[in-house]
Each structure stands twice: as structure tokens, then as C-alpha cells.
Tab-separated table of C-alpha atoms in Angstrom:
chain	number	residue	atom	x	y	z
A	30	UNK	CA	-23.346	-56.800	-43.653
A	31	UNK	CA	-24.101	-59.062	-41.019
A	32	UNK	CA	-25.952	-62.341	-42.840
A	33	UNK	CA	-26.621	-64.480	-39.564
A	34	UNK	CA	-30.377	-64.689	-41.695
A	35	UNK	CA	-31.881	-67.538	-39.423
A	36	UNK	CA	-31.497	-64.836	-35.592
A	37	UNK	CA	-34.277	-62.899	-35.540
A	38	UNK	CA	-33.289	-59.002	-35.745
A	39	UNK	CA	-32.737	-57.777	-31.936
A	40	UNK	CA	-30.300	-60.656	-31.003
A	41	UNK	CA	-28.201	-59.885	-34.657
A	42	UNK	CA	-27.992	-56.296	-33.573
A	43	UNK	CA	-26.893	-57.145	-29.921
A	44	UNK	CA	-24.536	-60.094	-31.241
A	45	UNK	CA	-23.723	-57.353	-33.648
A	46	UNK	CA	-22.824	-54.787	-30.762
A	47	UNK	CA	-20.847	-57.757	-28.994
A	48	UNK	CA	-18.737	-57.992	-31.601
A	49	UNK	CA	-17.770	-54.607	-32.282
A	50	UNK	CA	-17.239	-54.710	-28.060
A	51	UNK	CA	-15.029	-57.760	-28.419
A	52	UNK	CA	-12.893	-56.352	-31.220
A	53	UNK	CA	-12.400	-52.914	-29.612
A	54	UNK	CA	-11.226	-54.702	-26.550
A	55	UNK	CA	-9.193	-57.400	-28.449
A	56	UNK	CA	-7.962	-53.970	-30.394
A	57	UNK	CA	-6.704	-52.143	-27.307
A	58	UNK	CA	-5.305	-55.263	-25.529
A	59	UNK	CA	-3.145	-56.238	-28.731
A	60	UNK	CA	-1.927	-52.856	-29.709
A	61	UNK	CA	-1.218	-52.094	-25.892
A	62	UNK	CA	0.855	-55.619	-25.841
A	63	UNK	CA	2.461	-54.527	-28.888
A	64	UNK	CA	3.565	-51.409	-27.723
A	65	UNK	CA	5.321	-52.923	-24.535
A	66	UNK	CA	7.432	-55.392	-26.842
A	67	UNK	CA	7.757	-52.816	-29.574
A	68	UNK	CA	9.068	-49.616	-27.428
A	69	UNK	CA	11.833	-51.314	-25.889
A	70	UNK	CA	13.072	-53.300	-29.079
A	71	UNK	CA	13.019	-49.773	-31.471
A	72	UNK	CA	15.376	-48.338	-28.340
A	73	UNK	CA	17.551	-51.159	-28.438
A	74	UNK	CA	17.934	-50.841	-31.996
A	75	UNK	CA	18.327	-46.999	-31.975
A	76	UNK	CA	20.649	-46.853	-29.207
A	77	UNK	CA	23.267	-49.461	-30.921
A	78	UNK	CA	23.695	-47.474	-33.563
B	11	UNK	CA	-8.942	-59.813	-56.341
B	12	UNK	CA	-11.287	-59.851	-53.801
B	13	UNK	CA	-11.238	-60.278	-49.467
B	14	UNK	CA	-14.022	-59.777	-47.107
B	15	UNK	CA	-15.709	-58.725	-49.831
B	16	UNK	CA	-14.091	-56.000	-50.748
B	17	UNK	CA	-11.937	-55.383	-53.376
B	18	UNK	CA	-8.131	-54.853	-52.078
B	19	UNK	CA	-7.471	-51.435	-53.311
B	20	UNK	CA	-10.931	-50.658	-50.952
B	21	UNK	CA	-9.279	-52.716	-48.067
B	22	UNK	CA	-6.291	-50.691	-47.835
B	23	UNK	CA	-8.397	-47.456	-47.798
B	24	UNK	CA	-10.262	-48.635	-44.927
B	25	UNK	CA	-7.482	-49.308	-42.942
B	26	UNK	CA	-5.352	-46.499	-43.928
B	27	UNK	CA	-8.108	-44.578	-43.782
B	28	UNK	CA	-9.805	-45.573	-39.754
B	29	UNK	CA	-5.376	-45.338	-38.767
B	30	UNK	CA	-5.124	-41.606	-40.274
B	31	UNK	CA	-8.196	-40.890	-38.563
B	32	UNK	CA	-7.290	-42.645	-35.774
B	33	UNK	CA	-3.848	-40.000	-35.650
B	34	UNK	CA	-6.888	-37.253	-35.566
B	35	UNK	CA	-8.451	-38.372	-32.537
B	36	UNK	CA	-5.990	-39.450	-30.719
B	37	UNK	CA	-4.350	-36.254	-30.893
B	38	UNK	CA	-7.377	-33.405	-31.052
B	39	UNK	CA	-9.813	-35.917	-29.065
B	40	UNK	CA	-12.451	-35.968	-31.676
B	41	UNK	CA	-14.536	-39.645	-32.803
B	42	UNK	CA	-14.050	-38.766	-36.401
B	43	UNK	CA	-17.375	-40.695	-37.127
B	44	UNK	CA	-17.723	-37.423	-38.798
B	45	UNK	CA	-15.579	-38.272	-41.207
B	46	UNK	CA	-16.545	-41.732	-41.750
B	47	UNK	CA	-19.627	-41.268	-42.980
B	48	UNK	CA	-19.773	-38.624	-45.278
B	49	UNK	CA	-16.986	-40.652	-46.699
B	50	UNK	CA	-18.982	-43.977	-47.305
B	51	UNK	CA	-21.131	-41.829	-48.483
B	52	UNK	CA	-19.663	-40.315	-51.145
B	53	UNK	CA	-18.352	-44.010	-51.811
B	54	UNK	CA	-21.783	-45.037	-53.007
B	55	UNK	CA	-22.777	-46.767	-49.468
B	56	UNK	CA	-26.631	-46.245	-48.693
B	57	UNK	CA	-27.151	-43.147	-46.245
B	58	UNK	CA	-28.668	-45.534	-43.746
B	59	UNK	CA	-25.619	-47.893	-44.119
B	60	UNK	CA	-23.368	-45.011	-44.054
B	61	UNK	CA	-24.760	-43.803	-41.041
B	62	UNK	CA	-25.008	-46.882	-39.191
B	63	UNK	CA	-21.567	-47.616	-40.258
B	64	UNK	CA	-20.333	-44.864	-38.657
B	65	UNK	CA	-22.160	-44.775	-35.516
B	66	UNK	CA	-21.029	-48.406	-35.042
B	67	UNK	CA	-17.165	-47.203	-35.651
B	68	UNK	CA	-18.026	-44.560	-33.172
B	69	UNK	CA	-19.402	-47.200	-30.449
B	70	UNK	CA	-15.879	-49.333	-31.078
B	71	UNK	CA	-13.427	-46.189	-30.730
B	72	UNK	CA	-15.892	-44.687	-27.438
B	73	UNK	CA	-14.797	-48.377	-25.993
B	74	UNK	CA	-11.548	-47.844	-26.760
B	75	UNK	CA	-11.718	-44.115	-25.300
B	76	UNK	CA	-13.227	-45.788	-21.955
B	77	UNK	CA	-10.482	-48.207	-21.696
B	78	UNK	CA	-7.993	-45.396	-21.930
B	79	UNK	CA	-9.975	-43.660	-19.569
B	80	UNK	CA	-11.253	-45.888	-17.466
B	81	UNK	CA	-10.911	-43.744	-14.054
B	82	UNK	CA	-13.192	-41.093	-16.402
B	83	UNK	CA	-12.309	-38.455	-14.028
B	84	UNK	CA	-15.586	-37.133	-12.546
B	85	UNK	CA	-18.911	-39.131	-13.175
B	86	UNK	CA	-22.577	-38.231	-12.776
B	87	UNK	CA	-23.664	-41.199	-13.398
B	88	UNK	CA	-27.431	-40.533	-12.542
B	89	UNK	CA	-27.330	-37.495	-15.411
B	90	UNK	CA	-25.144	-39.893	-17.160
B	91	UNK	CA	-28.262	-42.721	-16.927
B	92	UNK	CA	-30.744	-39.953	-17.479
B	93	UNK	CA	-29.067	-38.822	-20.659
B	94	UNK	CA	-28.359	-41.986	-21.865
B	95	UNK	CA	-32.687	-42.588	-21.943
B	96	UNK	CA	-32.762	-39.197	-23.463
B	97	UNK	CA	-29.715	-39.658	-26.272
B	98	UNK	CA	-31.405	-42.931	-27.496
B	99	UNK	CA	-34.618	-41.609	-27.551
B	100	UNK	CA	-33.661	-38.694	-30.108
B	101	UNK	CA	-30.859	-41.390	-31.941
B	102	UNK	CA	-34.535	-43.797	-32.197
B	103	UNK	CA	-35.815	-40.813	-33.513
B	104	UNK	CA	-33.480	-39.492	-35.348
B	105	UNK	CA	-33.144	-43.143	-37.582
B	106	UNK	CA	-36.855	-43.084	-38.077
B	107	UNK	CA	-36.458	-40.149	-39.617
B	108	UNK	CA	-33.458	-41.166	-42.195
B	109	UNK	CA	-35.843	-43.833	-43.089
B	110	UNK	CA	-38.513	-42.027	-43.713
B	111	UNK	CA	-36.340	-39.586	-46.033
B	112	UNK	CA	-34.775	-42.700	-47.729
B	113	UNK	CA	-38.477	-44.139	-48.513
B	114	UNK	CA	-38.937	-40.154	-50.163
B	115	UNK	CA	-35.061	-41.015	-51.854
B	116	UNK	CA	-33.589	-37.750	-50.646
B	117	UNK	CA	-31.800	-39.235	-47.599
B	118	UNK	CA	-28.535	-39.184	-48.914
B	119	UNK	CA	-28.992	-35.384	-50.476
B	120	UNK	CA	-30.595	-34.280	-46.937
B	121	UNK	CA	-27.342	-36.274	-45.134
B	122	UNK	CA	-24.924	-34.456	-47.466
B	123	UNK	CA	-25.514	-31.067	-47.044
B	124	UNK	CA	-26.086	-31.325	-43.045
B	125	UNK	CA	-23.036	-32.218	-43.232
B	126	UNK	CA	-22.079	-29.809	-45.441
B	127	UNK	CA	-23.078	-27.364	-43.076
B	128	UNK	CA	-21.605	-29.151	-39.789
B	129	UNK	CA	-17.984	-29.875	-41.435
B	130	UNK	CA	-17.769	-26.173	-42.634
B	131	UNK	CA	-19.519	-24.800	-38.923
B	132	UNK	CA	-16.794	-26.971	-37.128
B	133	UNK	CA	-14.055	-25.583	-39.716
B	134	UNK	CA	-14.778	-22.047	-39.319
B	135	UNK	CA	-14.809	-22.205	-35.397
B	136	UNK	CA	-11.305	-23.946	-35.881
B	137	UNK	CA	-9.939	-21.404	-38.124
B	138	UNK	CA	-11.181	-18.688	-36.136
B	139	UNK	CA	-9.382	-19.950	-32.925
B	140	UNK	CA	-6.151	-20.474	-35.112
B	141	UNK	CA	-6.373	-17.164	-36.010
B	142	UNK	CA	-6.833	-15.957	-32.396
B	143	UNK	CA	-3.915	-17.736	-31.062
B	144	UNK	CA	-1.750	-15.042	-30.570
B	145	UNK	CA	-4.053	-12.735	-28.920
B	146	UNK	CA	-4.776	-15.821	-26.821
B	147	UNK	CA	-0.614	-15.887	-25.845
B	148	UNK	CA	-0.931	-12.231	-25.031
B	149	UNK	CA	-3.937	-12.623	-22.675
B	150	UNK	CA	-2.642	-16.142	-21.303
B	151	UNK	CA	-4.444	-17.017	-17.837
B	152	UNK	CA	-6.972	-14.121	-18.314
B	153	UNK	CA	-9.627	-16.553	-19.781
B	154	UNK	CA	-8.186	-19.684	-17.939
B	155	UNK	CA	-11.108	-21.834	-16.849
B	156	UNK	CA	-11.851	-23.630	-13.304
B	157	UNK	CA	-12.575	-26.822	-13.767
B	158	UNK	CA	-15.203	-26.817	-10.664
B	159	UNK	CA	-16.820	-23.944	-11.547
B	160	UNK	CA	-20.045	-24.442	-13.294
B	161	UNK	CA	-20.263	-21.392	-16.399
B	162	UNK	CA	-22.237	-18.503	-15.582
B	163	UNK	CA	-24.621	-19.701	-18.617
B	164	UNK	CA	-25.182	-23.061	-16.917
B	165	UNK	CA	-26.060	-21.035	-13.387
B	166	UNK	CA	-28.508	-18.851	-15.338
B	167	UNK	CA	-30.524	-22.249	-16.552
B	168	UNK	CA	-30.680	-23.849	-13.309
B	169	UNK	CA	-32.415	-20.949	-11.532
B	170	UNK	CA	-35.338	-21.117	-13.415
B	171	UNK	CA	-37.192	-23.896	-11.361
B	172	UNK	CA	-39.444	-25.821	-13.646
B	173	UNK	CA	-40.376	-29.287	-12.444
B	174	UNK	CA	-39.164	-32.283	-11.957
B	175	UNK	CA	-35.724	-30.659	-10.818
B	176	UNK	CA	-33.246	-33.205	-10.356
B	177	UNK	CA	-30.039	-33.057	-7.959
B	178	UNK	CA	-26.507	-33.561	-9.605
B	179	UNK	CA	-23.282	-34.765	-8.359
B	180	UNK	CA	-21.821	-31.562	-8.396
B	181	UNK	CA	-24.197	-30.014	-6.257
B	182	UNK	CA	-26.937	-27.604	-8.594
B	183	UNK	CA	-29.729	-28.802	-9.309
B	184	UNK	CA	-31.029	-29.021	-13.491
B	185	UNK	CA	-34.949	-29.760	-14.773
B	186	UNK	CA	-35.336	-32.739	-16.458
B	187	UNK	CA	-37.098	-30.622	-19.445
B	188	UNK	CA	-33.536	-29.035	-19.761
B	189	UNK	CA	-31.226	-32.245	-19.620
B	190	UNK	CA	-34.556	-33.850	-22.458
B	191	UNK	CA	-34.213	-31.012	-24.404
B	192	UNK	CA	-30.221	-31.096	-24.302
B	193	UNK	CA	-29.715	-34.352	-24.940
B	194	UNK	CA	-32.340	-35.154	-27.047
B	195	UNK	CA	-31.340	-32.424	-29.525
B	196	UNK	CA	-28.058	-34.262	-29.401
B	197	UNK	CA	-29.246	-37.883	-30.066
B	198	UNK	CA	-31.419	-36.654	-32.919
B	199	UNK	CA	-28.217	-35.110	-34.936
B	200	UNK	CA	-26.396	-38.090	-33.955
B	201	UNK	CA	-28.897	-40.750	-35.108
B	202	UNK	CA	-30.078	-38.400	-38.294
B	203	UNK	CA	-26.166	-37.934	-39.168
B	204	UNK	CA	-24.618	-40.493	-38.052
B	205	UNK	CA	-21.874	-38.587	-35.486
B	206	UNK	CA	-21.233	-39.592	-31.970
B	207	UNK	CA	-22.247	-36.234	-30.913
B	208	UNK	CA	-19.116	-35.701	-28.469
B	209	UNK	CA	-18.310	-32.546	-29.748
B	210	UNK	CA	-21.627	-30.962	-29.151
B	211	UNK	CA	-22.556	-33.602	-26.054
B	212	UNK	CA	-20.273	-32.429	-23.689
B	213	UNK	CA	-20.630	-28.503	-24.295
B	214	UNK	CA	-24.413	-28.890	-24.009
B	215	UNK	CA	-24.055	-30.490	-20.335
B	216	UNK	CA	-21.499	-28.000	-19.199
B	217	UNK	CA	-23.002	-25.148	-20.761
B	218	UNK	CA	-27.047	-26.130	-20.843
B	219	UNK	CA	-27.195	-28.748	-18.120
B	220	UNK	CA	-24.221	-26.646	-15.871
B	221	UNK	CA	-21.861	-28.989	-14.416
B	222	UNK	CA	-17.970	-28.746	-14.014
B	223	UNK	CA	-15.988	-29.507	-17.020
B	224	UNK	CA	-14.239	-32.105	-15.908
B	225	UNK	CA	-17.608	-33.761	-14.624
B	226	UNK	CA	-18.771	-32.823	-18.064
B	227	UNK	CA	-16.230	-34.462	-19.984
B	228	UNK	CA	-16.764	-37.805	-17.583
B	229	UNK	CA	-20.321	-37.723	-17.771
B	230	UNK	CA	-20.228	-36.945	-21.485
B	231	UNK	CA	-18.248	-40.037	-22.136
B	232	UNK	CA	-20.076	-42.555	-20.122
B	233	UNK	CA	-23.274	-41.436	-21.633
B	234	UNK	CA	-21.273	-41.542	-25.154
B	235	UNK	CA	-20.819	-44.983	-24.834
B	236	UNK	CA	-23.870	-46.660	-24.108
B	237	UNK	CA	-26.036	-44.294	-27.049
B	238	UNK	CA	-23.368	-45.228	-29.402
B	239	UNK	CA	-24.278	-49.107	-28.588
B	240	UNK	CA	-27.658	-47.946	-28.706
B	241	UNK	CA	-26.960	-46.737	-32.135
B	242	UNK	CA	-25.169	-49.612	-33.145
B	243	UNK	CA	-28.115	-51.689	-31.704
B	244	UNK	CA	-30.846	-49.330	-33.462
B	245	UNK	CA	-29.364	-49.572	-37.561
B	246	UNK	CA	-28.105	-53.400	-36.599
B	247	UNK	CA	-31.566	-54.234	-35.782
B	248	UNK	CA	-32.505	-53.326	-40.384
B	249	UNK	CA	-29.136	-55.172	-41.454
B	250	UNK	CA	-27.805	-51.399	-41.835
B	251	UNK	CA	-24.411	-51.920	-40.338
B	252	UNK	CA	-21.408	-52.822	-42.593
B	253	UNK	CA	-19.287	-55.085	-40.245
B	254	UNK	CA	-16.436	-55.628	-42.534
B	255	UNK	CA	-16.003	-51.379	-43.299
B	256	UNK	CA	-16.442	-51.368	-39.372
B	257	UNK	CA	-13.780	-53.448	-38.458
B	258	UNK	CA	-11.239	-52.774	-40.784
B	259	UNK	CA	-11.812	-48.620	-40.170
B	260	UNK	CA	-11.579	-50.009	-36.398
B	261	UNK	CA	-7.850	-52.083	-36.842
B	262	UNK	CA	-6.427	-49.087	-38.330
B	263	UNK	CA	-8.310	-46.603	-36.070
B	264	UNK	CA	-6.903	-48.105	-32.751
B	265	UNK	CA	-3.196	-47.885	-33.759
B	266	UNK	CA	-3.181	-44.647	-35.079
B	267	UNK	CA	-5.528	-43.469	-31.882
B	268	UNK	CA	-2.212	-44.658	-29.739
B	269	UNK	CA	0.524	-43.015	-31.839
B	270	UNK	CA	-2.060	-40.026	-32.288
B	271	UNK	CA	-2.526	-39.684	-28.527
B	272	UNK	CA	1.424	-40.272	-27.943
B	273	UNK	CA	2.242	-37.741	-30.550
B	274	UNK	CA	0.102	-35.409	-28.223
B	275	UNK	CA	3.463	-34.826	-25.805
B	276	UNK	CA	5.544	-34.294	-28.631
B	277	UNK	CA	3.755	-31.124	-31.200
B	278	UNK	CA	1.705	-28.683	-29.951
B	279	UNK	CA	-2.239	-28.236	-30.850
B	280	UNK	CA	-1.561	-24.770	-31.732
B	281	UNK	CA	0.913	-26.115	-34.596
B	282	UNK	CA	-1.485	-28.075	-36.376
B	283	UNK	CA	-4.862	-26.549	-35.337
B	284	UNK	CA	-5.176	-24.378	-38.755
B	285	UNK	CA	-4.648	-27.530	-40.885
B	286	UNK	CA	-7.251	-29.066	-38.903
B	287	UNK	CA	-9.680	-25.914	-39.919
B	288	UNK	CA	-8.658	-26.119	-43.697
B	289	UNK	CA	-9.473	-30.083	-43.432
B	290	UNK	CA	-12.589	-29.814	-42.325
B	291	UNK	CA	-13.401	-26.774	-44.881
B	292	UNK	CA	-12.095	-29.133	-47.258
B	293	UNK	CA	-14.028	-31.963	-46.248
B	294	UNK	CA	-17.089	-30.052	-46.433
B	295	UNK	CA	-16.221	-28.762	-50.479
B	296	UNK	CA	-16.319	-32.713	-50.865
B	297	UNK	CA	-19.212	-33.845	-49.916
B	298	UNK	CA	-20.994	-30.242	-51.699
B	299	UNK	CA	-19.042	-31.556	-54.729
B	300	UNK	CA	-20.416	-34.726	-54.390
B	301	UNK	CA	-23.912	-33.322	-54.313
B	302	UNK	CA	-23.352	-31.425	-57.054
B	303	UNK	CA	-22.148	-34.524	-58.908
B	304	UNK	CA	-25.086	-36.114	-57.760
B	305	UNK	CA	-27.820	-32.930	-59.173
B	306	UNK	CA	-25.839	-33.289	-62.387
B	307	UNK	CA	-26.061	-36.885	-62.648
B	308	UNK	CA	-22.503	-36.737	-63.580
B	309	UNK	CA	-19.598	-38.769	-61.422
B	310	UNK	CA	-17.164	-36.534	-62.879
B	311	UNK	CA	-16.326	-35.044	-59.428
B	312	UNK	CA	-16.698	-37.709	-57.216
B	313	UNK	CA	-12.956	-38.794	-57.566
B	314	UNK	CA	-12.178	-35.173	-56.432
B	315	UNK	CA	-14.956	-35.449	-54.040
B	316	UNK	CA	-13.432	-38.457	-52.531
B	317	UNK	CA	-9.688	-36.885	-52.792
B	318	UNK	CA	-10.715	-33.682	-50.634
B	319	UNK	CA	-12.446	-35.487	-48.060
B	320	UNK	CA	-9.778	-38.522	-47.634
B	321	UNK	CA	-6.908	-36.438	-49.041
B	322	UNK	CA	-7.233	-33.766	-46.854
B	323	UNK	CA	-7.469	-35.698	-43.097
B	324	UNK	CA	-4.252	-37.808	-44.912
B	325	UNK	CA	-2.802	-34.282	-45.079
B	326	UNK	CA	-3.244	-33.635	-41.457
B	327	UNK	CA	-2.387	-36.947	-40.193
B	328	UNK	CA	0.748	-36.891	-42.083
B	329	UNK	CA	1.512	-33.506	-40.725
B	330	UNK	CA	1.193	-34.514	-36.716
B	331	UNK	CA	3.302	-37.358	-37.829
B	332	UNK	CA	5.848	-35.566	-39.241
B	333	UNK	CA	6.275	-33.237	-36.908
B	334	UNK	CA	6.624	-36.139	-34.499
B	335	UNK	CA	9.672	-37.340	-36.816
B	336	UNK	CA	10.878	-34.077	-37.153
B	337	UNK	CA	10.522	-33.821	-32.835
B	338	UNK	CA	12.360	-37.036	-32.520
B	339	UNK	CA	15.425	-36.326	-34.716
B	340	UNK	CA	15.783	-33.054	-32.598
B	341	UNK	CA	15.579	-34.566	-29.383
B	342	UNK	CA	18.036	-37.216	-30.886
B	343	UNK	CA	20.964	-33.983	-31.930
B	344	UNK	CA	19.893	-32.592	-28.790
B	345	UNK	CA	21.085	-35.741	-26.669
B	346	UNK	CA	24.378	-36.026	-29.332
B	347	UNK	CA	25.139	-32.253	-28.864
B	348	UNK	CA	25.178	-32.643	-24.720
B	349	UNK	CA	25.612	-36.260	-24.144
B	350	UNK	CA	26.185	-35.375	-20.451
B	351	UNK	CA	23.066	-33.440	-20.235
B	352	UNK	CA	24.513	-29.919	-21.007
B	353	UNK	CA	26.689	-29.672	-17.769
């Protein structure tokens, strides 16, 4: 639960909703930077075998 | 041992948990908040937590679904704005409403057998087009649909002229009482349940509001979006969203969304679609279980609550992703058998 006690309530929800934002984004950017290093590596790998 | 909170066993279900489901809507296009929070709560987890919970898991994987998408196909963005008022007017209403029921303490039984009803409705209609596949293969591009061609339903609403008409994108023209009624039917489930409402959002604006799918399917996404902030915004605002079960369900969510949505080129719907209809069924005997459990004052059942509801979307998961293995390993003798290409 979000325990920022001292905000009042509508700028904990909307920090809350910033977050959530900010960690999908963070989420899709990662994975998708992951995926580019990843794909090529896991062919390399397959293919020398 | 503790983290976040949470104990670690609990951790790893989380994660697990938002990746499997993640696998289920990358690959059938479905939020899965319906999953989520039937399963917090049958985990103990408030309804109003539960619900905000999952409408806040639904907000992170609609940005994710925007990113994706980010050309959204076809936009009306002034239904889109208009539905958006409308959505968070019934999702306002809708949370009122659990909090009225959880002042009477018969939130959580009223949240657990809608859905009950929902996971069953949705399995049935799933089972029912698995078993209609074939006739569907005979029949193939008898039923195909135009994408630009508003449904015949749709048409039928928009002649009766009741005012204030207002002019979409695609060229009809809808009331505003019909795109209120619409989509404030739809934010009232979604804030009373706790779903993003996507399965039922976009077939009310192609079917009630009568635009083109893929305008539908746009416009259903953009207006997805902002009510599931709203959402987020609405249960955030009573300290009834659980960050850390959001986030975790979220890091596992987003990977499994990818391989999910990858795995989408490599098994066909058709394959799977019945295990999807005997998951949901499933899921529904879980959360009745849990009810009963709950009537009985017992929590004999809950562990097999729990196990049918997160056992049985593991069971699908794990089936797209083996036939993904299985799909690879083929393609892989394949490319052995004919290394020059079969020439």
C-alpha cells in the first residue's frame, strides 16, 4: 500500500498513477532492449551447435 | 523470510503469476485483470483492494498495449474523449458502490459470484466457438467481416434520432444517450469488478455505438487507457491500491505479454482456444468454491480454490508455450532435413 501519509489523497493517487506509468514504460523499454541483445545471442548459440 | 513485504513463496506467485498471465494476453489479447482479482481475492486481499489492485495492473498492461500499438490503427478520438467522461463516471460509480457493499460486509460475496457468473459467461462463449470450429473451416469466408462496414445492429441504433446526435469519424452519426448508456454500463462493471472492460468495451462501440471494427478496436483502446488511470486514480485516492502486488504482477506480466504475443506467429488460436474455455470454467469453480468456503466458514477449499484459478491459467500458459517449443524443434528438423531449402 502506498504509505506517503503526510500527501494529501488526490496527489498519492496521481503520484500513484505516475508510478505505475513510469514502470510500464521502464517495463517495455527494458524487456524491448533485452530482446534485441537476447535474440541475436540465443541464435549465435543455437547455430554453433 | 520476508521482501517488500511479502513473504517469498507470495513473491514468486506474483511474478509467475502477472508472466503466465502475461503469455494469455499477449497471445488471445485479453487484460487478464479478470484474473487478477478474483485471485487476490480468494488470497484474503479486501474486495476493494482486490479490485483496485487489479484495475491498477490493468492501467500498467493498457500502457504497455499503447506502446505496442502506438499507431492504434483507427481513432475517434472525440467518441474516444466522450467515452472516456462516460467510463469514469460509471467506474466513480461503480466504486461507490463496492464501498457501500463493503460498509454492509458482503462486498467480497457480491464480487465473487459476479464473477462467478462473468468467468463461466466468458467460458461458455469460448467453448462454444471451440466447438464450432470446424463448421467455421467448412463455411470459411462466408461470415468474413469488413472491417469498414459498420454491423447492421449498429445501423439499426443510429437511425433512431434522439438528441444530442453526435458526428463520428467514420461518418454515422450516434446519440449521446446511446454512447452514456454504452459506456457507462461498461465503467460500472469495470469499477464494481474490478476488469478493464476491453472485452465488453469494444463490442459495445462496434455493435451499440456502430463504428468499424478496426475504429472500434482503436477507439476502444484509447478510451481503455485513460478510465483505467481513472480507476487507478479513483481506489488510489482510499489507500486501496496494493503497489507492491501491482508491480511485481506487472514485471512478470510484461515479459510474458512479449513471448505471449511472439508465440502468436508460431500456434494457432484454434489450438489452444478450448483450453482457454475449460480455464475460465475452471476459474469460475474457484472462486464458487471459495464462496462456499467462505458460507461454511471453513478454509478447507480455499487451497483448491486457489489451485483451479492459478493452476488452471498455468495450464494454459504452459500449453502456448509448449507448443511454441514443440514449433521450434520442428522448424529446427525442418531446416536439418533440407538444409538447401528443399531444392
Amino acid at each position: 500500500m502506498i504509505e506517503a501519509a503526510a500527501l494529501p489523497a488526490p496527489v498519492q493517487a496521481t503520484l500513484l498513477v505516475g508510478v505505475i506509468l513510469a514502470q510500464a514504460v521502464a517495463l517495455y523499454v527494458g524487456y524491448g532492449a533485452l530482446e534485441r541483445v537476447a535474440t541475436p545471442l540465443i541464435e549465435t548459440i543455437a547455430n554453433a551447435r | 523470510m520476508e521482501f517488500l513485504g511479502l513473504s517469498l513463496p507470495l513473491l514468486a506467485l506474483f511474478v509467475s503469476f502477472g508472466f503466465m498471465v502475461g503469455v494469455l494476453f499477449g497471445f488471445f489479447g485479453m487484460g487478464g485483470s479478470f484474473l487478477i482479482t478474483p485471485t487476490l481475492l480468494i488470497l484474503d486481499y479486501p474486495a476493494s483492494v482486490a479490485i483496485g489492485s487489479g484495475l491498477a495492473f490493468y492501467f500498467g498492461t493498457s500502457v504497455i498495449a499503447v506502446l505496442k500499438h502506438y499507431d492504434v490503427g483507427q481513432v475517434d478520438y472525440k467518441l474516444g474523449a466522450i467515452l472516456f467522461v462516460v467510463l469514469s463516471i460509471g467506474i466513480e460509480l461503480g466504486s461507490r458502490l463496492v464501498f457501500g457493499l463493503e460498509a454492509l460486509g458482503i462486498a467480497n460475496l457480491v464480487t465473487g459470484i459476479a464473477y462467478v457468473v462473468l468467468l463461466a459467461g466468458i467460458g461458455a462463449l469460448f467453448l462454444r466457438r471451440a466447438s464450432k470450429l470446424d463448421d467455421e473451416d467448412e463455411a470459411e469466408g462466408e461470415d468474413d467481416v469488413d472491417d469498414d462496414e459498420i454491423p447492421a445492429v449498429g445501423q439499426k441504433i443510429q437511425s433512431y434520432n434522439v438528441p444530442p446526435m453526435i458526428n463520428l469519424t467514420s461518418g454515422g452519426r450516434a446519440s449521446l444517450w446511446t454512447i452514456g448508456g454504452a459506456g457507462g454500463s461498461v465503467g460500472l462493471i469495470s469499477g464494481l469488478i474490478g476488469v478493464g472492460g476491453g472485452f465488453i468495451r469494444m463490442p459495445a462501440i462496434y455493435y451499440l455505438i456502430g463504428t468499424p471494427l478496426t475504429a472500434a478496436v482503436g477507439t476502444s483502446l484509447f478510451a481503455g487507457l485513460f478510465s483505467g488511470a481513472f480507476g487507478t486514480f479513483t481506489y488510489g485516492m482510499s489507500g486501496s491500491v496494493d503497489l507492491t502486488v501491482v508491480s511485481l504482477l506487472l514485471v512478470g506480466s510484461a515479459l510474458g505479454a512479449r513471448i505471449g504475443s511472439a508465440a502468436t506467429t508460431m500456434v494457432e488460436e484454434d489450438d489452444v482456444i478450448i483450453y482457454f474455455g475449460i480455464m475460465m470454467v475452471l476459474a469460475s469453480a474457484g472462486i464458487a468454491l471459495s464462496e462456499l468456503a467462505n458460507w461454511l466458514g471453513t478454509g478447507a477449499l480455499d487451497l483448491v480454490s486457489v489451485l483451479l484459478l492459478v493452476g488452471s491459467s498455468f495450464f494454459v500458459a504452459s500449453m502456448i508455450l509448449y507448443q511454441v517449443i514443440q514449433s521450434i524443434g520442428a522448424a529446427e528438423s525442418d531446416a536439418r532435413a533440407t538444409p538447401d531449402g528443399g531444392d
